[in-house]
Amino acid sequence: MDKSIQNVQKQIAPFIHRTPVFTSSSLDEMIGCELYFKCENFQRMGAFKFRGAMHALLNLSEKEKLKGVITHSSGNFAQALSLAAKLLGIPAYIVMPENAPKVKIEAVKGYGGIITFCPASNKAREEFTLGLVAEKGLRFIHPSNDYNVILGQGTVAFELIEDVKELDYIVAPVGGGGLIAGTILASEPVDIKVVGAEPIVVNDAYRSLLSGQIEYHTNDFTIADGLRTHLGDVNFPIIKKGIDCIICVEESEIVSAMKLIWERMNIIVEPSSAVALAAVIKEKDKFKNHRVGIILSGGNVDLTKLPF
């Protein structure tokens, strides 16, 4: 049964942090608009994905909870599902690409997730996951193409809209599409335009909008490692119907935005988060004199590998 995102937020509220909204007068002046940063880097396990994972697990049957759950993820959803499952006493199996950041691998282990490593490709992730589902009878929770996950992710924008009145735009990173789809669902009732931000080297979502069908990419490297995945058949129709546009940014622009956030706001965000600010800077004429929400999706960074 479909739920309003307001009801979803109430359901998961006992488990999540209601994250703060930060501003920066220097960034406002630099870009020429009013920016409001929803800081999901302060969420439990360091990223917005905990919201969707918790909502999905809370809506499982008792039989599904007993057998356990599985997902595939380069890191943030792996951590999210592991932590949510630990809090609810549910076994969690995680398929991770062998090139996943060490900091995220260690965090998954710390939350009790049972890791299986696979080659770094979307095809390998899915094949390894299906094998474990068949072997152990696990319930698969997709990181971004599960409707309960999408609704959970939509609570980020819901809270931002409650806290900051009269926004004109919300800008969010696009990887697998769960966050941007949830943002669209939360924004539709109040007529806020939603803009996606994507690395140009893995711009499958941008190309999907152009072609009208889900596109894929063969490039497995971007500094924004959380955005390597592609859209799915659940979130793509929501995105196609409701998004204003997707702005593609270069790797160097992502690094510059990440550095700016550190210098001007005194917080560390992961490259996937910085993509959203990079997009606003790149197309600042579009946002000039508007009130713009930016979703900082997470802050799980390997400090030994900072790109600046």
mmCIF file of C-alpha atoms in Angstrom:
data_model
loop_
_atom_site.group_PDB
_atom_site.id
_atom_site.type_symbol
_atom_site.label_atom_id
_atom_site.label_comp_id
_atom_site.label_asym_id
_atom_site.label_seq_id
_atom_site.Cartn_x
_atom_site.Cartn_y
_atom_site.Cartn_z
ATOM 1 C CA MET A 1 0.000 0.000 0.000
ATOM 2 C CA ASP A 2 1.281 3.436 -0.916
ATOM 3 C CA LYS A 3 2.155 5.714 1.994
ATOM 4 C CA SER A 4 2.619 9.445 2.180
ATOM 5 C CA ILE A 5 6.189 10.433 2.929
ATOM 6 C CA GLN A 6 4.934 12.266 6.010
ATOM 7 C CA ASN A 7 3.716 8.938 7.426
ATOM 8 C CA VAL A 8 6.995 7.284 6.477
ATOM 9 C CA GLN A 9 8.913 9.994 8.327
ATOM 10 C CA LYS A 10 6.829 9.368 11.452
ATOM 11 C CA GLN A 11 7.476 5.633 11.229
ATOM 12 C CA ILE A 12 11.262 5.905 10.990
ATOM 13 C CA ALA A 13 11.659 8.970 13.248
ATOM 14 C CA PRO A 14 12.472 6.938 16.401
ATOM 15 C CA PHE A 15 15.478 5.409 14.630
ATOM 16 C CA ILE A 16 16.972 8.217 12.519
ATOM 17 C CA HIS A 17 18.598 11.576 13.194
ATOM 18 C CA ARG A 18 16.695 14.624 11.983
ATOM 19 C CA THR A 19 19.736 16.171 10.351
ATOM 20 C CA PRO A 20 20.505 19.911 10.433
ATOM 21 C CA VAL A 21 20.307 22.437 7.602
ATOM 22 C CA PHE A 22 23.457 24.542 7.193
ATOM 23 C CA THR A 23 23.968 27.799 5.307
ATOM 24 C CA SER A 24 27.037 29.681 4.088
ATOM 25 C CA SER A 25 26.911 33.392 3.319
ATOM 26 C CA SER A 26 30.208 33.177 1.433
ATOM 27 C CA LEU A 27 28.902 30.436 -0.861
ATOM 28 C CA ASP A 28 25.637 32.360 -1.341
ATOM 29 C CA GLU A 29 27.627 35.409 -2.443
ATOM 30 C CA MET A 30 29.909 33.369 -4.686
ATOM 31 C CA ILE A 31 27.058 31.638 -6.534
ATOM 32 C CA GLY A 32 24.411 34.361 -6.358
ATOM 33 C CA CYS A 33 21.604 32.458 -4.653
ATOM 34 C CA GLU A 34 20.453 31.318 -1.218
ATOM 35 C CA LEU A 35 21.757 27.819 -0.472
ATOM 36 C CA TYR A 36 20.374 25.490 2.195
ATOM 37 C CA PHE A 37 22.426 22.351 2.798
ATOM 38 C CA LYS A 38 20.588 19.331 4.227
ATOM 39 C CA CYS A 39 23.447 17.591 6.026
ATOM 40 C CA GLU A 40 22.912 13.859 5.776
ATOM 41 C CA ASN A 41 26.612 13.445 6.523
ATOM 42 C CA PHE A 42 25.355 13.708 10.131
ATOM 43 C CA GLN A 43 22.871 10.856 9.672
ATOM 44 C CA ARG A 44 23.420 7.554 11.475
ATOM 45 C CA MET A 45 26.170 5.586 9.662
ATOM 46 C CA GLY A 46 27.022 8.830 7.877
ATOM 47 C CA ALA A 47 24.566 8.892 4.961
ATOM 48 C CA PHE A 48 20.928 9.315 3.932
ATOM 49 C CA LYS A 49 20.619 5.648 2.990
ATOM 50 C CA PHE A 50 19.920 4.638 6.572
ATOM 51 C CA ARG A 51 16.433 6.132 6.150
ATOM 52 C CA GLY A 52 15.454 3.901 3.240
ATOM 53 C CA ALA A 53 17.043 0.806 4.752
ATOM 54 C CA MET A 54 15.177 1.269 8.032
ATOM 55 C CA HIS A 55 11.853 1.880 6.300
ATOM 56 C CA ALA A 56 12.263 -1.218 4.146
ATOM 57 C CA LEU A 57 13.135 -3.442 7.122
ATOM 58 C CA LEU A 58 10.289 -2.129 9.275
ATOM 59 C CA ASN A 59 7.874 -3.235 6.549
ATOM 60 C CA LEU A 60 9.105 -6.837 6.204
ATOM 61 C CA SER A 61 7.033 -9.810 7.312
ATOM 62 C CA GLU A 62 8.118 -11.689 10.442
ATOM 63 C CA LYS A 63 9.162 -14.642 8.269
ATOM 64 C CA GLU A 64 11.371 -12.403 6.121
ATOM 65 C CA LYS A 65 12.968 -10.854 9.200
ATOM 66 C CA LEU A 66 13.790 -14.302 10.582
ATOM 67 C CA LYS A 67 15.538 -15.525 7.418
ATOM 68 C CA GLY A 68 17.478 -12.324 6.835
ATOM 69 C CA VAL A 69 18.102 -9.750 4.120
ATOM 70 C CA ILE A 70 20.691 -9.110 1.440
ATOM 71 C CA THR A 71 21.793 -6.203 -0.718
ATOM 72 C CA HIS A 72 24.617 -5.229 -3.046
ATOM 73 C CA SER A 73 26.379 -1.911 -2.474
ATOM 74 C CA SER A 74 29.726 -0.159 -2.827
ATOM 75 C CA GLY A 75 29.424 1.039 0.730
ATOM 76 C CA ASN A 76 26.754 3.413 2.023
ATOM 77 C CA PHE A 77 23.677 1.211 1.584
ATOM 78 C CA ALA A 78 25.760 -1.729 2.772
ATOM 79 C CA GLN A 79 26.404 0.177 6.002
ATOM 80 C CA ALA A 80 22.804 1.388 6.199
ATOM 81 C CA LEU A 81 21.256 -2.047 5.861
ATOM 82 C CA SER A 82 23.805 -3.597 8.232
ATOM 83 C CA LEU A 83 23.080 -1.034 10.951
ATOM 84 C CA ALA A 84 19.297 -1.102 10.502
ATOM 85 C CA ALA A 85 19.328 -4.901 10.574
ATOM 86 C CA LYS A 86 21.498 -4.932 13.702
ATOM 87 C CA LEU A 87 19.093 -2.594 15.504
ATOM 88 C CA LEU A 88 16.144 -4.840 14.585
ATOM 89 C CA GLY A 89 17.911 -8.174 15.152
ATOM 90 C CA ILE A 90 17.804 -9.241 11.491
ATOM 91 C CA PRO A 91 20.711 -11.070 9.743
ATOM 92 C CA ALA A 92 22.182 -8.922 6.930
ATOM 93 C CA TYR A 93 24.258 -10.237 4.011
ATOM 94 C CA ILE A 94 26.133 -7.709 1.870
ATOM 95 C CA VAL A 95 27.640 -8.148 -1.614
ATOM 96 C CA MET A 96 30.356 -5.506 -2.084
ATOM 97 C CA PRO A 97 32.632 -4.804 -5.091
ATOM 98 C CA GLU A 98 36.237 -5.667 -4.366
ATOM 99 C CA ASN A 99 37.275 -2.040 -4.988
ATOM 100 C CA ALA A 100 34.875 -0.594 -2.392
ATOM 101 C CA PRO A 101 36.532 2.010 -0.116
ATOM 102 C CA LYS A 102 38.245 0.412 2.866
ATOM 103 C CA VAL A 103 36.533 2.778 5.300
ATOM 104 C CA LYS A 104 33.137 1.513 4.111
ATOM 105 C CA ILE A 105 34.169 -2.155 4.244
ATOM 106 C CA GLU A 106 35.339 -1.752 7.837
ATOM 107 C CA ALA A 107 32.126 0.039 8.781
ATOM 108 C CA VAL A 108 29.957 -2.758 7.350
ATOM 109 C CA LYS A 109 31.933 -5.293 9.373
ATOM 110 C CA GLY A 110 31.537 -3.125 12.462
ATOM 111 C CA TYR A 111 27.748 -3.084 12.028
ATOM 112 C CA GLY A 112 27.682 -6.885 11.760
ATOM 113 C CA GLY A 113 27.083 -7.206 8.010
ATOM 114 C CA ILE A 114 28.227 -10.508 6.471
ATOM 115 C CA ILE A 115 30.276 -9.511 3.406
ATOM 116 C CA THR A 116 30.779 -11.354 0.107
ATOM 117 C CA PHE A 117 33.140 -9.597 -2.322
ATOM 118 C CA CYS A 118 32.519 -9.552 -6.073
ATOM 119 C CA PRO A 119 34.174 -8.022 -9.182
ATOM 120 C CA ALA A 120 33.541 -4.285 -9.644
ATOM 121 C CA SER A 121 30.673 -4.354 -12.128
ATOM 122 C CA ASN A 122 26.906 -4.018 -11.843
ATOM 123 C CA LYS A 123 26.469 -7.421 -13.523
ATOM 124 C CA ALA A 124 28.711 -9.151 -10.981
ATOM 125 C CA ARG A 125 26.921 -7.516 -8.047
ATOM 126 C CA GLU A 126 23.580 -8.797 -9.271
ATOM 127 C CA GLU A 127 24.823 -12.330 -10.078
ATOM 128 C CA PHE A 128 26.482 -12.817 -6.687
ATOM 129 C CA THR A 129 23.399 -11.465 -4.909
ATOM 130 C CA LEU A 130 20.984 -13.733 -6.779
ATOM 131 C CA GLY A 131 23.158 -16.718 -5.916
ATOM 132 C CA LEU A 132 22.963 -15.993 -2.178
ATOM 133 C CA VAL A 133 19.216 -15.304 -2.361
ATOM 134 C CA ALA A 134 18.683 -18.746 -3.896
ATOM 135 C CA GLU A 135 21.060 -20.461 -1.474
ATOM 136 C CA LYS A 136 19.812 -18.965 1.797
ATOM 137 C CA GLY A 137 16.245 -17.810 1.062
ATOM 138 C CA LEU A 138 17.096 -14.187 1.853
ATOM 139 C CA ARG A 139 14.913 -11.152 1.135
ATOM 140 C CA PHE A 140 16.658 -8.893 -1.370
ATOM 141 C CA ILE A 141 16.514 -5.162 -0.561
ATOM 142 C CA HIS A 142 17.634 -3.107 -3.550
ATOM 143 C CA PRO A 143 19.639 0.005 -2.581
ATOM 144 C CA SER A 144 17.612 2.312 -4.831
ATOM 145 C CA ASN A 145 14.970 0.434 -6.843
ATOM 146 C CA ASP A 146 12.712 -0.664 -3.971
ATOM 147 C CA TYR A 147 9.624 1.479 -3.385
ATOM 148 C CA ASN A 148 9.892 1.339 0.417
ATOM 149 C CA VAL A 149 13.528 2.413 0.155
ATOM 150 C CA ILE A 150 12.578 5.291 -2.158
ATOM 151 C CA LEU A 151 9.905 6.491 0.284
ATOM 152 C CA GLY A 152 12.425 6.376 3.113
ATOM 153 C CA GLN A 153 14.924 8.421 1.113
ATOM 154 C CA GLY A 154 12.196 10.939 0.364
ATOM 155 C CA THR A 155 12.099 11.908 4.037
ATOM 156 C CA VAL A 156 15.352 13.848 3.510
ATOM 157 C CA ALA A 157 13.584 16.339 1.240
ATOM 158 C CA PHE A 158 10.427 16.214 3.357
ATOM 159 C CA GLU A 159 12.345 17.459 6.401
ATOM 160 C CA LEU A 160 14.200 20.067 4.341
ATOM 161 C CA ILE A 161 10.918 21.419 2.992
ATOM 162 C CA GLU A 162 9.474 21.578 6.516
ATOM 163 C CA ASP A 163 12.536 23.407 7.840
ATOM 164 C CA VAL A 164 13.102 25.848 4.953
ATOM 165 C CA LYS A 165 10.057 27.582 3.501
ATOM 166 C CA GLU A 166 9.605 28.688 -0.111
ATOM 167 C CA LEU A 167 12.404 26.725 -1.752
ATOM 168 C CA ASP A 168 12.534 27.036 -5.524
ATOM 169 C CA TYR A 169 14.841 24.071 -6.211
ATOM 170 C CA ILE A 170 16.224 20.995 -4.505
ATOM 171 C CA VAL A 171 19.423 19.569 -5.988
ATOM 172 C CA ALA A 172 20.455 15.995 -5.219
ATOM 173 C CA PRO A 173 23.063 13.536 -6.522
ATOM 174 C CA VAL A 174 21.942 10.797 -8.916
ATOM 175 C CA GLY A 175 23.386 7.295 -8.750
ATOM 176 C CA GLY A 176 20.929 4.432 -8.518
ATOM 177 C CA GLY A 177 18.026 6.904 -8.433
ATOM 178 C CA GLY A 178 16.502 6.229 -5.012
ATOM 179 C CA LEU A 179 17.314 9.606 -3.462
ATOM 180 C CA ILE A 180 16.294 11.677 -6.470
ATOM 181 C CA ALA A 181 13.048 9.701 -6.899
ATOM 182 C CA GLY A 182 12.193 10.135 -3.218
ATOM 183 C CA THR A 183 13.044 13.837 -3.463
ATOM 184 C CA ILE A 184 10.636 14.180 -6.389
ATOM 185 C CA LEU A 185 7.827 12.455 -4.457
ATOM 186 C CA ALA A 186 8.389 14.755 -1.462
ATOM 187 C CA SER A 187 8.592 17.901 -3.608
ATOM 188 C CA GLU A 188 5.608 17.375 -5.917
ATOM 189 C CA PRO A 189 2.902 18.532 -3.454
ATOM 190 C CA VAL A 190 4.657 21.886 -2.926
ATOM 191 C CA ASP A 191 5.756 22.475 -6.517
ATOM 192 C CA ILE A 192 9.511 22.615 -5.933
ATOM 193 C CA LYS A 193 11.697 21.826 -8.941
ATOM 194 C CA VAL A 194 14.076 18.899 -8.477
ATOM 195 C CA VAL A 195 17.456 18.896 -10.224
ATOM 196 C CA GLY A 196 19.772 15.902 -10.408
ATOM 197 C CA ALA A 197 23.568 16.081 -10.348
ATOM 198 C CA GLU A 198 25.704 13.374 -11.941
ATOM 199 C CA PRO A 199 29.378 12.767 -12.812
ATOM 200 C CA ILE A 200 29.796 13.090 -16.555
ATOM 201 C CA VAL A 201 31.941 9.927 -16.707
ATOM 202 C CA VAL A 202 28.981 7.832 -15.489
ATOM 203 C CA ASN A 203 26.095 9.916 -16.830
ATOM 204 C CA ASP A 204 23.714 7.037 -17.534
ATOM 205 C CA ALA A 205 20.781 8.826 -15.822
ATOM 206 C CA TYR A 206 21.286 11.906 -18.000
ATOM 207 C CA ARG A 207 21.354 9.726 -21.100
ATOM 208 C CA SER A 208 18.310 7.780 -19.889
ATOM 209 C CA LEU A 209 16.274 10.985 -19.819
ATOM 210 C CA LEU A 210 17.347 11.755 -23.378
ATOM 211 C CA SER A 211 16.517 8.314 -24.763
ATOM 212 C CA GLY A 212 13.449 7.605 -22.634
ATOM 213 C CA GLN A 213 14.787 4.240 -21.510
ATOM 214 C CA ILE A 214 17.268 3.050 -18.887
ATOM 215 C CA GLU A 215 20.827 3.439 -20.142
ATOM 216 C CA TYR A 216 23.995 1.887 -18.747
ATOM 217 C CA HIS A 217 27.681 2.738 -18.658
ATOM 218 C CA THR A 218 30.890 0.738 -18.895
ATOM 219 C CA ASN A 219 33.094 3.157 -16.953
ATOM 220 C CA ASP A 220 33.580 1.793 -13.445
ATOM 221 C CA PHE A 221 35.632 4.719 -12.114
ATOM 222 C CA THR A 222 34.487 8.039 -10.758
ATOM 223 C CA ILE A 223 35.730 9.727 -7.616
ATOM 224 C CA ALA A 224 32.043 9.761 -6.615
ATOM 225 C CA ASP A 225 32.068 5.992 -6.049
ATOM 226 C CA GLY A 226 28.520 5.951 -4.664
ATOM 227 C CA LEU A 227 27.120 7.126 -8.020
ATOM 228 C CA ARG A 228 28.419 4.300 -10.220
ATOM 229 C CA THR A 229 25.122 2.421 -10.260
ATOM 230 C CA HIS A 230 22.281 2.779 -12.786
ATOM 231 C CA LEU A 231 18.557 3.565 -12.577
ATOM 232 C CA GLY A 232 15.877 0.914 -12.139
ATOM 233 C CA ASP A 233 12.376 0.162 -13.380
ATOM 234 C CA VAL A 234 10.768 1.376 -10.125
ATOM 235 C CA ASN A 235 12.514 4.748 -9.791
ATOM 236 C CA PHE A 236 12.996 5.655 -13.463
ATOM 237 C CA PRO A 237 9.295 6.358 -14.179
ATOM 238 C CA ILE A 238 9.183 8.659 -11.123
ATOM 239 C CA ILE A 239 12.337 10.461 -12.272
ATOM 240 C CA LYS A 240 11.267 10.732 -15.903
ATOM 241 C CA LYS A 241 7.913 12.248 -14.924
ATOM 242 C CA GLY A 242 9.058 14.608 -12.191
ATOM 243 C CA ILE A 243 12.638 15.804 -12.661
ATOM 244 C CA ASP A 244 13.465 19.277 -13.947
ATOM 245 C CA CYS A 245 16.854 18.294 -15.403
ATOM 246 C CA ILE A 246 20.151 16.537 -14.682
ATOM 247 C CA ILE A 247 23.389 18.526 -14.664
ATOM 248 C CA CYS A 248 26.596 16.605 -15.426
ATOM 249 C CA VAL A 249 29.895 17.614 -13.830
ATOM 250 C CA GLU A 250 33.563 16.803 -14.381
ATOM 251 C CA GLU A 251 35.712 14.976 -11.825
ATOM 252 C CA SER A 252 37.739 18.137 -11.192
ATOM 253 C CA GLU A 253 34.533 20.088 -10.470
ATOM 254 C CA ILE A 254 33.509 17.476 -7.900
ATOM 255 C CA VAL A 255 36.852 17.772 -6.110
ATOM 256 C CA SER A 256 36.638 21.584 -6.126
ATOM 257 C CA ALA A 257 33.134 21.503 -4.626
ATOM 258 C CA MET A 258 34.201 19.031 -1.951
ATOM 259 C CA LYS A 259 37.083 21.309 -1.014
ATOM 260 C CA LEU A 260 34.811 24.371 -0.925
ATOM 261 C CA ILE A 261 32.438 22.647 1.495
ATOM 262 C CA TRP A 262 35.362 21.844 3.759
ATOM 263 C CA GLU A 263 36.850 25.348 3.575
ATOM 264 C CA ARG A 264 33.643 27.402 3.813
ATOM 265 C CA MET A 265 31.452 25.172 6.013
ATOM 266 C CA ASN A 266 34.022 23.253 8.069
ATOM 267 C CA ILE A 267 32.495 19.860 7.291
ATOM 268 C CA ILE A 268 33.751 16.851 5.351
ATOM 269 C CA VAL A 269 31.451 15.268 2.778
ATOM 270 C CA GLU A 270 32.148 12.421 0.414
ATOM 271 C CA PRO A 271 32.602 13.166 -3.303
ATOM 272 C CA SER A 272 29.119 11.836 -4.152
ATOM 273 C CA SER A 273 27.664 14.601 -1.944
ATOM 274 C CA ALA A 274 29.825 17.318 -3.479
ATOM 275 C CA VAL A 275 28.398 16.542 -6.929
ATOM 276 C CA ALA A 276 25.246 18.493 -6.011
ATOM 277 C CA LEU A 277 27.117 21.707 -5.168
ATOM 278 C CA ALA A 278 29.330 21.225 -8.227
ATOM 279 C CA ALA A 279 26.211 21.187 -10.399
ATOM 280 C CA VAL A 280 24.875 24.424 -8.882
ATOM 281 C CA ILE A 281 28.238 26.138 -9.409
ATOM 282 C CA LYS A 282 28.430 24.916 -13.004
ATOM 283 C CA GLU A 283 24.940 26.188 -13.890
ATOM 284 C CA LYS A 284 24.777 29.117 -11.470
ATOM 285 C CA ASP A 285 22.817 31.285 -13.908
ATOM 286 C CA LYS A 286 19.944 28.800 -13.622
ATOM 287 C CA PHE A 287 19.849 29.216 -9.841
ATOM 288 C CA LYS A 288 20.645 32.930 -9.590
ATOM 289 C CA ASN A 289 18.478 34.769 -7.030
ATOM 290 C CA HIS A 290 16.615 31.559 -6.105
ATOM 291 C CA ARG A 291 16.307 29.608 -2.858
ATOM 292 C CA VAL A 292 18.066 26.294 -3.416
ATOM 293 C CA GLY A 293 18.152 23.227 -1.207
ATOM 294 C CA ILE A 294 21.209 21.010 -1.631
ATOM 295 C CA ILE A 295 21.212 17.483 -0.275
ATOM 296 C CA LEU A 296 24.622 16.545 1.112
ATOM 297 C CA SER A 297 24.031 12.818 0.869
ATOM 298 C CA GLY A 298 26.843 11.488 3.061
ATOM 299 C CA GLY A 299 30.171 11.979 4.748
ATOM 300 C CA ASN A 300 31.913 8.596 4.672
ATOM 301 C CA VAL A 301 35.382 9.570 3.470
ATOM 302 C CA ASP A 302 38.672 7.705 3.672
ATOM 303 C CA LEU A 303 40.779 10.507 5.158
ATOM 304 C CA THR A 304 43.955 8.818 3.901
ATOM 305 C CA LYS A 305 42.750 9.354 0.325
ATOM 306 C CA LEU A 306 41.451 12.915 0.268
ATOM 307 C CA PRO A 307 41.648 14.226 -3.334
ATOM 308 C CA PHE A 308 43.011 17.637 -2.310
#
